[in-house]
Coordinates of C-alpha atoms and ligand atoms in Angstrom, one line a residue:
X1 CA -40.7 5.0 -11.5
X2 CA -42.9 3.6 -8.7
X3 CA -41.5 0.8 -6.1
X4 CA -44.0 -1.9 -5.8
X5 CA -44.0 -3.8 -2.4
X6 CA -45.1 -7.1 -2.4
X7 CA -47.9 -7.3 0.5
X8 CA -49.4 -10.0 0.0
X9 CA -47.8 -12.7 2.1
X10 CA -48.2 -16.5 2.1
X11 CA -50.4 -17.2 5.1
X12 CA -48.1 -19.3 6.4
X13 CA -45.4 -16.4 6.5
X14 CA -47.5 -14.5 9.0
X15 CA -48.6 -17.1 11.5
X16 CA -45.0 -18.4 11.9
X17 CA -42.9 -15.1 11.5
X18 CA -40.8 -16.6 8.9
X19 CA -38.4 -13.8 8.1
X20 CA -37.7 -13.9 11.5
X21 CA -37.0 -17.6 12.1
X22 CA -35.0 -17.5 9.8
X23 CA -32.5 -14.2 11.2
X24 CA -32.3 -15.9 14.3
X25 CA -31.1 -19.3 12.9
X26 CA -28.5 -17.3 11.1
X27 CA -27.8 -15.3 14.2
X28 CA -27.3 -18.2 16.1
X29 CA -25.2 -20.0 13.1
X30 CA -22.6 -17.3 13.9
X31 CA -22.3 -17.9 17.5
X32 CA -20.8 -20.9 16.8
X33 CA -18.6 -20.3 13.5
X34 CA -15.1 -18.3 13.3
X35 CA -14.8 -14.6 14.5
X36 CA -13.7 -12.4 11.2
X37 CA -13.2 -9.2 12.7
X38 CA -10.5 -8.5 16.0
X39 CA -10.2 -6.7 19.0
X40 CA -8.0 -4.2 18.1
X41 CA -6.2 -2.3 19.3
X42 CA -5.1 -5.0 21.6
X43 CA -5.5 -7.6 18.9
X44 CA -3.5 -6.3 15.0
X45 CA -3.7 -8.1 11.8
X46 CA -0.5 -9.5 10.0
X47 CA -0.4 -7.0 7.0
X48 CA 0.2 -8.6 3.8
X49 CA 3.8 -7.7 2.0
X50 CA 3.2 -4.4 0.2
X51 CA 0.3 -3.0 2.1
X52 CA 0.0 0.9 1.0
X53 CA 0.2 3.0 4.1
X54 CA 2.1 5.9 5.8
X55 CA 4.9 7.5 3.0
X56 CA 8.8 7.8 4.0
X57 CA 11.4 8.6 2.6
X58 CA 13.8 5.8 2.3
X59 CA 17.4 7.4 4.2
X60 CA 21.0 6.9 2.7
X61 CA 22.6 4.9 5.8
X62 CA 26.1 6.3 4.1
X63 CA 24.7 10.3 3.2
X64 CA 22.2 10.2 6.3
X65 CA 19.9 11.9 4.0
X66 CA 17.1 11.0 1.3
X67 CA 18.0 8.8 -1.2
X68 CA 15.9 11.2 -3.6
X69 CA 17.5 12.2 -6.9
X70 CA 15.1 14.8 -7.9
X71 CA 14.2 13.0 -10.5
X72 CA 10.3 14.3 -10.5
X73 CA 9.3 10.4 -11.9
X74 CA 7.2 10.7 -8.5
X75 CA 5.9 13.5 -8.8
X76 CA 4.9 13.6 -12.8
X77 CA 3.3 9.9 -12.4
X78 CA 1.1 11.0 -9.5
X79 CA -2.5 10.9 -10.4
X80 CA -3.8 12.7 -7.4
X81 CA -0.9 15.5 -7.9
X82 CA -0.1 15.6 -4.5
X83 CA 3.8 15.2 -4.7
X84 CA 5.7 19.3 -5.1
X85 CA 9.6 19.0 -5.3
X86 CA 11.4 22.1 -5.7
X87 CA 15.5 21.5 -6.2
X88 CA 18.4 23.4 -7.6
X89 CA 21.0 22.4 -9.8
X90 CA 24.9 22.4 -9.0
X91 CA 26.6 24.7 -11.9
X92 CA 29.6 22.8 -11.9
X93 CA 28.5 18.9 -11.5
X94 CA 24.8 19.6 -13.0
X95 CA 23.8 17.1 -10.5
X96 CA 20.2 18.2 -9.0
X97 CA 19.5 18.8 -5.1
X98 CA 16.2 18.5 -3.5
X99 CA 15.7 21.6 -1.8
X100 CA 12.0 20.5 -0.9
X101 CA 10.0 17.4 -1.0
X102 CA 5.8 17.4 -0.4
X103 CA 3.4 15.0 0.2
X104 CA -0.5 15.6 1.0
X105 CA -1.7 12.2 2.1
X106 CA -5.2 13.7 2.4
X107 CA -4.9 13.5 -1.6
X108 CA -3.3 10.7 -1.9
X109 CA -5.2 7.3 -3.1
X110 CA -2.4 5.0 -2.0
X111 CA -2.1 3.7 -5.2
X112 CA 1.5 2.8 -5.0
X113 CA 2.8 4.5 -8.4
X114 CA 5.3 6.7 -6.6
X115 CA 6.9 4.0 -5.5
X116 CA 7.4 1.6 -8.5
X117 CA 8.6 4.3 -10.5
X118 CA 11.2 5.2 -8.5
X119 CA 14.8 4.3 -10.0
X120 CA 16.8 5.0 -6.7
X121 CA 13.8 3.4 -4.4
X122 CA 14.3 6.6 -2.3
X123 CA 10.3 6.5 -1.9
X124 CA 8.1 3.7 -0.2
X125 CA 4.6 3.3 1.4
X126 CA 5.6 1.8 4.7
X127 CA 3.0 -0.9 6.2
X128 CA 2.2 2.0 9.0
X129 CA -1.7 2.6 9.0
X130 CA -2.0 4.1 12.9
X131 CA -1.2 7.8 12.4
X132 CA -4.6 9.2 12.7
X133 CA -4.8 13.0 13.9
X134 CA -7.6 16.1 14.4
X135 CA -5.8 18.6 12.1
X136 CA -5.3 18.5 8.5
X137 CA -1.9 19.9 9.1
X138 CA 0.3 16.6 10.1
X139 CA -0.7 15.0 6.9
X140 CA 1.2 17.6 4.9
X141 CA 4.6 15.6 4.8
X142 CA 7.8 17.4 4.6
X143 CA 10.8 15.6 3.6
X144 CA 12.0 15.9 7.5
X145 CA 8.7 14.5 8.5
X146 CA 8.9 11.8 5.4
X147 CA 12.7 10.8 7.0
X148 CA 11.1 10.9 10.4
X149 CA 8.3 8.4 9.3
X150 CA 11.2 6.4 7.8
X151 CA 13.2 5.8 11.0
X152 CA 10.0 5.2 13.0
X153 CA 8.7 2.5 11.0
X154 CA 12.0 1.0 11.4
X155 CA 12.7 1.5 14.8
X156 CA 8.8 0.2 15.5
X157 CA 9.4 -2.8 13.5
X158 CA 12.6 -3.4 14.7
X159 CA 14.0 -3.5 11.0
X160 CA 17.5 -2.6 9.4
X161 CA 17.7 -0.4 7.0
X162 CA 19.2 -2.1 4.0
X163 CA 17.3 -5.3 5.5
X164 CA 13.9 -4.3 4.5
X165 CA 12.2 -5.3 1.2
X166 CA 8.5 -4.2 -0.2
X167 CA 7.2 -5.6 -3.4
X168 CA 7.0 -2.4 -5.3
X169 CA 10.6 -1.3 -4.8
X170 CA 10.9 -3.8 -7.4
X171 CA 8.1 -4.6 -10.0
X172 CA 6.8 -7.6 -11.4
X173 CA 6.5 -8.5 -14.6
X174 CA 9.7 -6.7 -16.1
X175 CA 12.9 -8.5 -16.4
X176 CA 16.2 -7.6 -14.3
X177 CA 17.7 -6.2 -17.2
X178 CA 14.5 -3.7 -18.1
X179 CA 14.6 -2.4 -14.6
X180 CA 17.0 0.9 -13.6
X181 CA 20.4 -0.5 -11.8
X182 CA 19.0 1.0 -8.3
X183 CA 16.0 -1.5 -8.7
X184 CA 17.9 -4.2 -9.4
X185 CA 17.9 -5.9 -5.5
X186 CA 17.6 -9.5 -4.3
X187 CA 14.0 -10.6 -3.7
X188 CA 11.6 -13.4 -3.3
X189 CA 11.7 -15.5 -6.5
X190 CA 7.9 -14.7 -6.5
X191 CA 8.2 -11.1 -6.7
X192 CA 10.5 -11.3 -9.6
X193 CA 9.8 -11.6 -13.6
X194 CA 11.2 -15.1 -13.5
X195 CA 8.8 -16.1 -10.4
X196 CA 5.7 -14.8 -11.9
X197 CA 2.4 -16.6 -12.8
X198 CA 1.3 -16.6 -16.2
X199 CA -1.8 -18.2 -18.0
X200 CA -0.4 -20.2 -21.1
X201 CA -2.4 -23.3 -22.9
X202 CA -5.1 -23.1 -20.4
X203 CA -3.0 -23.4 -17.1
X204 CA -1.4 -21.1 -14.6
X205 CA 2.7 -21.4 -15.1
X206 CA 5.3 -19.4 -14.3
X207 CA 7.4 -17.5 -16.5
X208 CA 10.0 -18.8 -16.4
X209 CA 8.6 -22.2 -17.1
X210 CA 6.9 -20.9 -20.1
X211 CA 10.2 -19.1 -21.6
X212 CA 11.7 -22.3 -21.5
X213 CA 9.2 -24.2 -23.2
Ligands
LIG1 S1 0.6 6.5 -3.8 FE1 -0.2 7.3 -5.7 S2 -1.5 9.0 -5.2 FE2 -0.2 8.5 -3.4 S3 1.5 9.9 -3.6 FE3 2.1 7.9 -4.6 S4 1.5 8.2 -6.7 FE4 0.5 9.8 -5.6
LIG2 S1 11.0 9.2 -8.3 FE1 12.3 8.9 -6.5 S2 14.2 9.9 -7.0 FE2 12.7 10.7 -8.4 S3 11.9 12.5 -7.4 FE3 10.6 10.8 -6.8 S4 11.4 10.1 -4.8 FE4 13.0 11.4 -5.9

């Protein structure tokens, strides 16, 4: 198919450069209205709750160790397939062991399954975006490196351990009671079944309004 152009111009348009009249009155619009974009790095953004960046693996303040159960829910719900677990089980208790846990965050779409389906919240995407490199090979997570990115985005945000809440380690829209007993943790009412919006009868209420009506 053949572009057409459109060259024929209204007179007036040529003499007085309209196009570019009108790019400098926007240009100078936007000296004088609000700055979107920062000067980072000295300048960061307040991340909203939930943001999807660097993965840890959420440590056991009693064990010391992942809170991972080897449950593969992670791993089987991934749509990039870029969680591998290997573990063993023990012959007498038949409890499982994770003897290794993978992540390639060059595959990964941040897409924040791993996390929600979790039942022991022993996996989380931490709201750490700076961890840029010039190798491939640091984005290959191990589960030392995935405990190590844990600690770090506590120690850097100067969070406790059992202090620190992110939407998906419980997920809307299911009640308490439809939710594995390791999700079952105190949050704001507006992450919460109860807290959540719904459209009914033409108008935004929440659901817990509507059950009662
Ligand atoms: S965020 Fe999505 S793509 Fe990334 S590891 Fe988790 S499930 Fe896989
Ligand atoms: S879903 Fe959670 S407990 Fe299960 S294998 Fe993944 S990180 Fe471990």
């Amino acid at each position: 198919m053949r572009i057409k152009y459109d060259t024929k111009k209204k007179l007036a348009e040529q003499i007085f450069l309209l196009e570019i009249l009108k790019g400098l009155w926007l240009t100078l619009r936007r000296l004088f209205s609000r700055s979107v974009t920062i000067q980072y790095p000295k300048e960061r953004k307040e991340l909203f709750p939930g943001f999807r960046g660097k993965h840890a693996l959420i440590r056991d303040p009693e064990t010391n160790q992942a809170k991972c159960v080897a449950c593969m829910r992670c791993s089987s719900v991934c749509p990039a397939r870029c969680i591998s677990i290997r573990y063993s089980v023990d012959e007498k208790t038949r409890a499982r062991k994770v003897d290794s846990y993978e992540i390639n965050a060059l595959r990964c779409i941040f897409c924040g399954y791993c996390e929600e389906v979790c039942p022991v919240n022993a996996i989380v995407l931490t709201e750490d975006y700076e961890y840029s490199d010039y190798t491939r090979q640091p984005f290959h997570f191990d589960m030392e490196r995935l405990l190590k990115n844990w600690d770090e985005f506590l120690e850097k945000n100067n969070l406790e351990p059992d202090k620190y809440l992110n939407p998906f380690l419980r997920p809307r829209g299911l009640p308490l009671g439809e939710l594995p007993a390791g999700k079952r943790i105190d949050v704001p009412e507006e992450w919460t079944y109860e807290g959540q919006v719904i459209w009914k009868d033409g108008k935004a209420v929440s659901a817990k309004e509507a059950a009662s009506n």
